[in-house]
mmCIF file of C-alpha atoms in Angstrom:
data_model
loop_
_atom_site.group_PDB
_atom_site.id
_atom_site.type_symbol
_atom_site.label_atom_id
_atom_site.label_comp_id
_atom_site.label_asym_id
_atom_site.label_seq_id
_atom_site.Cartn_x
_atom_site.Cartn_y
_atom_site.Cartn_z
ATOM 1 C CA MET Z 1 137.640 154.534 51.618
ATOM 2 C CA LEU Z 2 139.892 157.522 50.870
ATOM 3 C CA MET Z 3 138.662 159.829 48.158
ATOM 4 C CA LEU Z 4 141.181 162.271 46.652
ATOM 5 C CA LYS Z 5 140.910 165.123 44.285
ATOM 6 C CA ALA Z 6 142.841 165.433 41.014
ATOM 7 C CA GLY Z 7 145.935 167.078 42.531
ATOM 8 C CA ALA Z 8 146.735 163.989 44.540
ATOM 9 C CA MET Z 9 145.923 161.496 41.802
ATOM 10 C CA SER Z 10 149.280 161.453 40.002
ATOM 11 C CA GLU Z 11 151.235 160.480 43.124
ATOM 12 C CA GLU Z 12 148.717 157.943 44.304
ATOM 13 C CA SER Z 13 148.148 156.389 40.842
ATOM 14 C CA GLU Z 14 151.979 156.149 40.411
ATOM 15 C CA ARG Z 15 152.122 154.332 43.832
ATOM 16 C CA LEU Z 16 149.351 151.965 42.768
ATOM 17 C CA ALA Z 17 151.084 151.329 39.386
ATOM 18 C CA LYS Z 18 154.322 150.434 41.084
ATOM 19 C CA ALA Z 19 152.613 148.197 43.539
ATOM 20 C CA LEU Z 20 150.685 146.242 40.901
ATOM 21 C CA ILE Z 21 153.686 145.747 38.792
ATOM 22 C CA ALA Z 22 155.836 144.592 41.820
ATOM 23 C CA PHE Z 23 153.083 142.227 42.829
ATOM 24 C CA ARG Z 24 152.858 140.676 39.352
ATOM 25 C CA GLU Z 25 156.558 140.313 39.067
ATOM 26 C CA ALA Z 26 156.957 138.792 42.528
ATOM 27 C CA GLU Z 27 154.079 136.329 41.795
ATOM 28 C CA GLY Z 28 155.422 135.578 38.246
ATOM 29 C CA ILE Z 29 151.948 136.205 36.823
ATOM 30 C CA SER Z 30 150.557 137.934 33.683
ATOM 31 C CA VAL Z 31 148.204 140.865 33.280
ATOM 32 C CA ARG Z 32 145.597 138.312 32.379
ATOM 33 C CA GLU Z 33 146.048 136.343 35.689
ATOM 34 C CA LEU Z 34 145.885 139.532 37.680
ATOM 35 C CA ALA Z 35 142.741 140.482 35.916
ATOM 36 C CA ARG Z 36 141.304 137.078 36.780
ATOM 37 C CA ARG Z 37 142.333 137.321 40.395
ATOM 38 C CA THR Z 38 140.838 140.814 40.800
ATOM 39 C CA GLN Z 39 137.856 140.132 38.579
ATOM 40 C CA LEU Z 40 138.710 143.310 36.668
ATOM 41 C CA SER Z 41 139.463 143.693 32.943
ATOM 42 C CA GLN Z 42 142.909 143.326 31.499
ATOM 43 C CA ALA Z 43 142.439 146.864 30.121
ATOM 44 C CA THR Z 44 141.788 148.217 33.742
ATOM 45 C CA ILE Z 45 144.954 146.414 35.032
ATOM 46 C CA ARG Z 46 147.095 147.853 32.080
ATOM 47 C CA ARG Z 47 145.651 151.314 32.614
ATOM 48 C CA HIS Z 48 146.444 151.347 36.320
ATOM 49 C CA GLU Z 49 149.879 149.799 35.808
ATOM 50 C CA SER Z 50 150.675 152.406 33.203
ATOM 51 C CA ASP Z 51 149.856 155.190 35.636
ATOM 52 C CA ARG Z 52 147.355 156.575 32.959
ATOM 53 C CA GLY Z 53 144.243 155.405 34.795
ATOM 54 C CA GLY Z 54 144.231 157.987 37.590
ATOM 55 C CA LEU Z 55 142.706 156.628 40.724
ATOM 56 C CA PRO Z 56 140.527 153.434 40.531
ATOM 57 C CA VAL Z 57 136.830 153.440 41.169
ATOM 58 C CA PRO Z 58 136.007 152.273 44.764
ATOM 59 C CA PHE Z 59 135.070 148.759 43.479
ATOM 60 C CA ALA Z 60 138.409 148.294 41.718
ATOM 61 C CA ALA Z 61 140.362 149.910 44.572
ATOM 62 C CA ARG Z 62 138.812 147.211 46.960
ATOM 63 C CA ARG Z 63 139.740 144.463 44.544
ATOM 64 C CA PHE Z 64 143.394 145.834 44.395
ATOM 65 C CA GLU Z 65 143.439 145.987 48.197
ATOM 66 C CA GLU Z 66 142.380 142.314 48.380
ATOM 67 C CA VAL Z 67 144.999 141.044 45.941
ATOM 68 C CA LEU Z 68 147.743 143.095 47.347
ATOM 69 C CA GLY Z 69 146.957 142.144 50.930
ATOM 70 C CA ARG Z 70 146.192 145.708 52.050
ATOM 71 C CA VAL Z 71 143.637 146.870 54.537
ATOM 72 C CA PRO Z 72 140.274 148.067 53.248
ATOM 73 C CA GLY Z 73 140.361 151.687 52.397
ATOM 74 C CA SER Z 74 144.164 151.930 52.061
ATOM 75 C CA ILE Z 75 144.109 152.582 48.379
ATOM 76 C CA PRO Z 76 142.592 155.901 47.525
ATOM 77 C CA ALA Z 77 139.653 155.783 45.080
ATOM 78 C CA ALA Z 78 138.131 158.208 42.652
ATOM 79 C CA ALA Z 79 134.769 159.664 43.568
ATOM 80 C CA GLY Z 80 131.878 157.811 42.016
ATOM 81 C CA GLY Z 81 131.779 154.509 40.356
ATOM 82 C CA PRO Z 82 130.620 151.137 41.726
ATOM 83 C CA THR Z 83 131.207 150.565 45.374
ATOM 84 C CA ASP Z 84 129.453 147.348 46.146
ATOM 85 C CA VAL Z 85 132.182 144.750 46.441
ATOM 86 C CA GLY Z 86 129.411 142.048 46.133
ATOM 87 C CA LEU Z 87 128.840 142.901 42.493
ATOM 88 C CA ARG Z 88 129.740 140.263 39.995
ATOM 89 C CA PRO Z 89 131.408 141.687 36.923
ATOM 90 C CA ASP Z 90 130.307 140.574 33.577
ATOM 91 C CA SER Z 91 132.554 138.360 31.447
ATOM 92 C CA ASP Z 92 134.639 141.202 30.236
ATOM 93 C CA GLY Z 93 135.231 142.394 33.819
ATOM 94 C CA VAL Z 94 134.702 145.748 35.455
ATOM 95 C CA THR Z 95 136.589 148.751 34.305
ATOM 96 C CA GLY Z 96 137.724 151.373 36.846
#
């Protein structure tokens, strides 16, 4: 999984924001539905779509890769945070 420092976060987070928005628009789905599909919170989806979230934690990056049909490790992730994709988020979802 790619790990980047703060200098690259803006460009990469902007790319992710655009990809998530384009995906939702193409699928005709809501933030809520994308949150359900990724098993992440709606707040996490909104944060990353607005480009305010910086890079996602590894767990969230993996979920985004899965839903966007990207290869593992293709979405840069912030250092730290949950990495085990086998973790089951609580009912509110995982933030990241």
